[in-house]
mmCIF file of C-alpha atoms in Angstrom:
data_model
loop_
_atom_site.group_PDB
_atom_site.id
_atom_site.type_symbol
_atom_site.label_atom_id
_atom_site.label_comp_id
_atom_site.label_asym_id
_atom_site.label_seq_id
_atom_site.Cartn_x
_atom_site.Cartn_y
_atom_site.Cartn_z
ATOM 1 C CA GLY S 1 0.097 0.010 -0.013
ATOM 2 C CA ALA S 2 0.935 3.715 -0.252
ATOM 3 C CA VAL S 3 3.568 4.693 2.186
ATOM 4 C CA VAL S 4 4.578 8.085 3.392
ATOM 5 C CA SER S 5 8.101 8.228 5.088
ATOM 6 C CA GLN S 6 8.687 11.103 7.513
ATOM 7 C CA HIS S 7 11.965 12.066 9.080
ATOM 8 C CA PRO S 8 13.150 12.683 11.687
ATOM 9 C CA SER S 9 10.779 10.714 13.956
ATOM 10 C CA ARG S 10 12.095 12.804 17.072
ATOM 11 C CA VAL S 11 14.146 15.917 17.305
ATOM 12 C CA ILE S 12 15.131 18.108 20.326
ATOM 13 C CA CYS S 13 16.589 21.424 19.484
ATOM 14 C CA LYS S 14 17.432 24.593 21.359
ATOM 15 C CA SER S 15 15.395 27.588 21.300
ATOM 16 C CA GLY S 16 16.321 29.811 18.037
ATOM 17 C CA THR S 17 17.373 27.128 15.879
ATOM 18 C CA SER S 18 15.556 25.833 12.696
ATOM 19 C CA VAL S 19 14.375 22.234 12.185
ATOM 20 C CA LYS S 20 13.632 20.710 8.942
ATOM 21 C CA ILE S 21 10.998 17.851 8.635
ATOM 22 C CA GLU S 22 10.981 15.723 5.401
ATOM 23 C CA CYS S 23 7.956 13.696 4.114
ATOM 24 C CA ARG S 24 8.503 11.388 1.116
ATOM 25 C CA SER S 25 5.884 9.466 -0.710
ATOM 26 C CA LEU S 26 7.615 6.096 -1.433
ATOM 27 C CA ASP S 27 5.367 4.506 -4.001
ATOM 28 C CA PHE S 28 3.092 7.054 -5.265
ATOM 29 C CA GLN S 29 3.195 10.584 -6.276
ATOM 30 C CA ALA S 30 2.113 13.005 -3.667
ATOM 31 C CA THR S 31 0.714 16.116 -5.627
ATOM 32 C CA THR S 32 -0.773 17.335 -2.412
ATOM 33 C CA MET S 33 0.755 17.280 1.120
ATOM 34 C CA PHE S 34 -1.135 18.107 4.260
ATOM 35 C CA TRP S 35 0.750 19.300 7.381
ATOM 36 C CA TYR S 36 -0.722 19.019 10.797
ATOM 37 C CA ARG S 37 0.250 19.749 14.292
ATOM 38 C CA GLN S 38 -0.946 17.974 17.376
ATOM 39 C CA PHE S 39 -0.621 19.067 21.104
ATOM 40 C CA PRO S 40 -1.011 16.374 23.817
ATOM 41 C CA LYS S 41 -4.633 15.330 24.184
ATOM 42 C CA GLN S 42 -5.802 17.547 21.328
ATOM 43 C CA SER S 43 -7.028 16.957 17.906
ATOM 44 C CA LEU S 44 -4.970 17.204 14.669
ATOM 45 C CA MET S 45 -4.894 20.849 13.494
ATOM 46 C CA LEU S 46 -4.227 21.483 9.852
ATOM 47 C CA MET S 47 -1.380 23.934 9.540
ATOM 48 C CA ALA S 48 -0.995 24.129 5.745
ATOM 49 C CA THR S 49 -1.703 22.471 2.413
ATOM 50 C CA SER S 50 1.248 22.149 -0.146
ATOM 51 C CA ASN S 51 0.908 21.448 -3.807
ATOM 52 C CA GLU S 52 3.871 20.302 -5.902
ATOM 53 C CA GLY S 53 5.163 23.229 -7.839
ATOM 54 C CA SER S 54 3.172 25.972 -6.130
ATOM 55 C CA LYS S 55 2.992 28.041 -2.903
ATOM 56 C CA ALA S 56 1.588 26.379 0.157
ATOM 57 C CA THR S 57 -1.774 27.411 1.524
ATOM 58 C CA TYR S 58 -1.538 28.215 5.144
ATOM 59 C CA GLU S 59 -4.435 27.935 7.739
ATOM 60 C CA GLN S 60 -5.553 31.004 9.616
ATOM 61 C CA GLY S 61 -3.268 31.815 12.450
ATOM 62 C CA VAL S 62 -0.262 29.872 11.097
ATOM 63 C CA GLU S 63 2.728 32.010 10.337
ATOM 64 C CA LYS S 64 4.006 31.183 6.778
ATOM 65 C CA ASP S 65 7.324 32.954 7.486
ATOM 66 C CA LYS S 66 7.803 30.660 10.542
ATOM 67 C CA PHE S 67 6.675 27.462 9.111
ATOM 68 C CA LEU S 68 8.326 27.240 5.803
ATOM 69 C CA ILE S 69 6.976 24.509 3.314
ATOM 70 C CA ASN S 70 8.614 23.426 0.156
ATOM 71 C CA HIS S 71 7.059 21.015 -2.184
ATOM 72 C CA ALA S 72 9.532 20.888 -5.087
ATOM 73 C CA SER S 73 8.826 17.350 -6.350
ATOM 74 C CA LEU S 74 6.110 14.921 -6.515
ATOM 75 C CA THR S 75 7.641 12.714 -3.907
ATOM 76 C CA LEU S 76 8.950 15.205 -1.426
ATOM 77 C CA SER S 77 7.477 18.020 0.834
ATOM 78 C CA THR S 78 9.459 19.548 3.566
ATOM 79 C CA LEU S 79 8.277 21.689 6.544
ATOM 80 C CA THR S 80 10.948 23.972 8.331
ATOM 81 C CA VAL S 81 10.256 25.355 11.698
ATOM 82 C CA THR S 82 12.356 28.368 11.753
ATOM 83 C CA SER S 83 13.672 29.994 14.973
ATOM 84 C CA ALA S 84 12.000 27.359 16.978
ATOM 85 C CA HIS S 85 10.671 28.364 20.456
ATOM 86 C CA PRO S 86 9.308 26.041 23.340
ATOM 87 C CA GLU S 87 5.748 26.693 22.425
ATOM 88 C CA ASP S 88 6.533 25.053 18.937
ATOM 89 C CA SER S 89 7.140 21.797 20.736
ATOM 90 C CA SER S 90 4.482 19.436 19.328
ATOM 91 C CA PHE S 91 3.751 16.348 17.159
ATOM 92 C CA TYR S 92 3.856 17.353 13.519
ATOM 93 C CA ILE S 93 2.511 14.829 10.940
ATOM 94 C CA CYS S 94 2.263 14.818 7.182
ATOM 95 C CA SER S 95 -0.190 13.096 5.061
ATOM 96 C CA ALA S 96 -1.031 12.777 1.437
ATOM 97 C CA PRO S 97 -3.716 11.168 -0.678
ATOM 98 C CA ASP S 98 -2.767 9.046 -3.521
ATOM 99 C CA ARG S 99 -4.503 10.835 -6.412
ATOM 100 C CA GLY S 100 -3.408 8.231 -8.776
ATOM 101 C CA ALA S 101 -5.488 5.673 -7.158
ATOM 102 C CA GLY S 102 -8.567 6.541 -8.665
ATOM 103 C CA GLY S 103 -11.653 7.943 -6.727
ATOM 104 C CA VAL S 104 -10.941 9.672 -3.571
ATOM 105 C CA SER S 105 -8.079 8.055 -1.804
ATOM 106 C CA PRO S 106 -7.757 7.882 1.941
ATOM 107 C CA LEU S 107 -4.844 9.934 3.426
ATOM 108 C CA HIS S 108 -1.642 8.289 4.067
ATOM 109 C CA PHE S 109 0.198 9.573 7.136
ATOM 110 C CA GLY S 110 3.831 9.917 7.799
ATOM 111 C CA ASN S 111 4.837 8.254 11.133
ATOM 112 C CA GLY S 112 5.120 11.972 12.689
ATOM 113 C CA THR S 113 7.844 14.037 14.200
ATOM 114 C CA ARG S 114 8.058 14.825 17.810
ATOM 115 C CA LEU S 115 9.628 18.135 18.274
ATOM 116 C CA THR S 116 10.994 19.371 21.585
ATOM 117 C CA VAL S 117 12.427 22.778 21.865
ATOM 118 C CA THR S 118 14.423 23.453 24.924
ATOM 119 C CA ARG Q 1 -20.866 24.983 12.430
ATOM 120 C CA LYS Q 2 -17.936 22.704 12.134
ATOM 121 C CA GLU Q 3 -17.605 20.552 8.819
ATOM 122 C CA VAL Q 4 -17.353 17.365 10.968
ATOM 123 C CA GLU Q 5 -18.827 16.845 14.347
ATOM 124 C CA GLN Q 6 -17.758 13.954 16.535
ATOM 125 C CA ASP Q 7 -18.437 12.941 20.189
ATOM 126 C CA PRO Q 8 -15.190 13.111 22.037
ATOM 127 C CA GLY Q 9 -16.273 10.486 24.542
ATOM 128 C CA PRO Q 10 -14.491 9.188 26.498
ATOM 129 C CA PHE Q 11 -16.084 5.929 26.158
ATOM 130 C CA ASN Q 12 -15.172 3.232 28.862
ATOM 131 C CA VAL Q 13 -16.528 -0.192 28.071
ATOM 132 C CA PRO Q 14 -15.706 -3.512 29.441
ATOM 133 C CA GLU Q 15 -14.161 -6.333 27.267
ATOM 134 C CA GLY Q 16 -16.556 -8.026 24.935
ATOM 135 C CA ALA Q 17 -19.048 -5.162 24.757
ATOM 136 C CA THR Q 18 -20.269 -3.471 21.581
ATOM 137 C CA VAL Q 19 -19.696 0.066 21.193
ATOM 138 C CA ALA Q 20 -20.676 2.594 18.442
ATOM 139 C CA PHE Q 21 -19.304 5.878 17.353
ATOM 140 C CA ASN Q 22 -21.078 8.502 15.148
ATOM 141 C CA CYS Q 23 -19.914 11.461 13.128
ATOM 142 C CA THR Q 24 -22.009 14.097 11.363
ATOM 143 C CA TYR Q 25 -21.060 16.082 8.541
ATOM 144 C CA SER Q 26 -22.281 19.365 7.168
ATOM 145 C CA ASN Q 27 -21.563 19.179 3.453
ATOM 146 C CA SER Q 28 -24.101 17.086 1.506
ATOM 147 C CA ALA Q 29 -21.687 16.940 -1.431
ATOM 148 C CA SER Q 30 -19.135 15.032 0.598
ATOM 149 C CA GLN Q 31 -17.767 12.260 -1.535
ATOM 150 C CA SER Q 32 -15.683 9.925 0.777
ATOM 151 C CA PHE Q 33 -15.543 8.850 4.186
ATOM 152 C CA PHE Q 34 -13.081 7.004 6.443
ATOM 153 C CA TRP Q 35 -12.528 5.934 9.910
ATOM 154 C CA TYR Q 36 -8.839 6.043 11.319
ATOM 155 C CA ARG Q 37 -7.526 4.847 14.592
ATOM 156 C CA GLN Q 38 -4.803 6.786 16.443
ATOM 157 C CA ASP Q 39 -2.952 5.385 19.438
ATOM 158 C CA CYS Q 40 -1.328 7.575 21.929
ATOM 159 C CA ARG Q 41 1.755 9.590 20.357
ATOM 160 C CA LYS Q 42 1.293 7.902 17.153
ATOM 161 C CA GLU Q 43 0.121 8.931 13.755
ATOM 162 C CA PRO Q 44 -3.440 7.992 12.620
ATOM 163 C CA LYS Q 45 -3.873 4.753 10.739
ATOM 164 C CA LEU Q 46 -6.558 3.837 8.327
ATOM 165 C CA LEU Q 47 -9.024 1.668 9.909
ATOM 166 C CA MET Q 48 -11.596 1.399 7.017
ATOM 167 C CA SER Q 49 -13.196 3.416 4.285
ATOM 168 C CA VAL Q 50 -17.116 3.820 4.560
ATOM 169 C CA TYR Q 51 -19.140 2.747 1.547
ATOM 170 C CA SER Q 52 -22.645 3.766 0.692
ATOM 171 C CA SER Q 53 -23.919 0.181 1.190
ATOM 172 C CA GLY Q 54 -22.015 -0.107 4.493
ATOM 173 C CA ASN Q 55 -19.222 -2.401 4.974
ATOM 174 C CA GLU Q 56 -17.742 -4.831 7.479
ATOM 175 C CA ASP Q 57 -14.252 -5.984 8.228
ATOM 176 C CA GLY Q 58 -14.211 -8.585 11.077
ATOM 177 C CA ARG Q 59 -15.556 -7.103 14.219
ATOM 178 C CA PHE Q 60 -15.890 -3.614 12.654
ATOM 179 C CA THR Q 61 -18.836 -2.242 10.685
ATOM 180 C CA ALA Q 62 -19.043 1.001 9.216
ATOM 181 C CA GLN Q 63 -22.253 2.725 7.842
ATOM 182 C CA LEU Q 64 -23.070 5.794 5.948
ATOM 183 C CA ASN Q 65 -26.330 7.598 6.052
ATOM 184 C CA ARG Q 66 -26.373 10.260 3.325
ATOM 185 C CA ALA Q 67 -29.927 11.374 4.174
ATOM 186 C CA SER Q 68 -28.970 12.182 7.686
ATOM 187 C CA GLN Q 69 -25.342 13.129 6.823
ATOM 188 C CA TYR Q 70 -23.607 10.874 9.443
ATOM 189 C CA ILE Q 71 -21.225 7.919 9.331
ATOM 190 C CA SER Q 72 -20.931 5.376 12.125
ATOM 191 C CA LEU Q 73 -18.464 2.759 13.328
ATOM 192 C CA LEU Q 74 -19.669 -0.302 15.434
ATOM 193 C CA ILE Q 75 -17.116 -2.475 17.150
ATOM 194 C CA ARG Q 76 -18.313 -5.746 18.473
ATOM 195 C CA ASP Q 77 -16.745 -7.995 21.077
ATOM 196 C CA SER Q 78 -14.274 -5.254 22.182
ATOM 197 C CA LYS Q 79 -10.760 -6.116 22.888
ATOM 198 C CA LEU Q 80 -8.348 -4.455 25.248
ATOM 199 C CA SER Q 81 -6.261 -3.627 22.018
ATOM 200 C CA ASP Q 82 -9.102 -1.711 20.706
ATOM 201 C CA SER Q 83 -8.354 1.063 23.112
ATOM 202 C CA ALA Q 84 -7.252 4.089 21.103
ATOM 203 C CA THR Q 85 -8.797 7.314 19.674
ATOM 204 C CA TYR Q 86 -11.056 6.918 16.573
ATOM 205 C CA LEU Q 87 -11.185 9.650 14.100
ATOM 206 C CA CYS Q 88 -13.716 10.159 11.356
ATOM 207 C CA VAL Q 89 -12.633 11.837 8.205
ATOM 208 C CA VAL Q 90 -14.889 13.215 5.490
ATOM 209 C CA ALA Q 91 -13.656 14.324 2.088
ATOM 210 C CA TRP Q 92 -14.923 16.498 -0.589
ATOM 211 C CA GLY Q 93 -13.150 18.210 -3.488
ATOM 212 C CA ASN Q 94 -9.401 18.146 -2.499
ATOM 213 C CA GLN Q 95 -10.164 18.690 1.242
ATOM 214 C CA PHE Q 96 -10.233 16.320 4.021
ATOM 215 C CA TYR Q 97 -12.071 17.128 7.260
ATOM 216 C CA PHE Q 98 -11.425 15.553 10.540
ATOM 217 C CA GLY Q 99 -13.680 15.032 13.652
ATOM 218 C CA THR Q 100 -12.129 15.647 16.934
ATOM 219 C CA GLY Q 101 -11.636 11.984 17.648
ATOM 220 C CA THR Q 102 -13.462 9.723 20.159
ATOM 221 C CA SER Q 103 -11.532 8.150 22.911
ATOM 222 C CA LEU Q 104 -12.193 4.483 23.691
ATOM 223 C CA THR Q 105 -10.885 2.602 26.561
ATOM 224 C CA VAL Q 106 -11.637 -1.147 26.844
ATOM 225 C CA ILE Q 107 -11.669 -2.308 30.456
ATOM 226 C CA PRO Q 108 -10.583 -5.696 31.622
#
C-alpha cells in the first residue's frame, strides 16, 4: 500500500534554531501534502496544504514565515520550523492522498515528528 | 458550524462489549468517508473506508447515512487492544475534514 516516510521521528533542539522535517511518498506521487500539528490530548490541527510546484496554502493563524513549506517534487515535501521556540514543541504529521489511485484516496500519514524545543 | 462533528467521549467499556461511534458532516456533497485509529503519541492509521452500502471488516462495521449526513463505526466484542482514539474523516473536493476523535478505553 501507499507509504509516506517522515523524518526525523524525534528531534530535540535549542530555542532559536531551525528544524527541517521531510515527508516522502515512497510508492506514489503526492501532488498534495497536508501538514498537521497535534498538541497532547488535542485533535490534529491542519497547518497548511502544499501542492507540488506551487506555494503552500496556510490555515488562519499559522505564520507562513515561521513554518516554511517546500514541495518541489512529486515525492518530497518539507516543513521547516524556523527560529523554534518552546511553544513550537508538538507532534508534526504529514499526510497525502494517492490521487493516482482513482476515486478519492484515503490519506496516508507519515509516522510523525515529535519536536521538543528547549 | 464545524464541517465534521464527533462526540469526543471518552467511552469506557468492558471487554466483549459492543460500542458505536457517530460523526455528522455538514456538506451534503461530501464524497468519501473514512475511519482512522490513532494510538497515543502515534500517527493515525486507516481503519476502514466507509461505503454507501455499508461495509464490514471482522468485528468492525462502518455505515453511511447520506440522508441524515452521518457515518458510524460499530465495534463488536471489544478487545483491550481496541483502546485508542477513533477519528472520522470526510472528504470533498481536495479537502479532508477531521472529527475531533472519540477516545475509547476497553476495560478488563
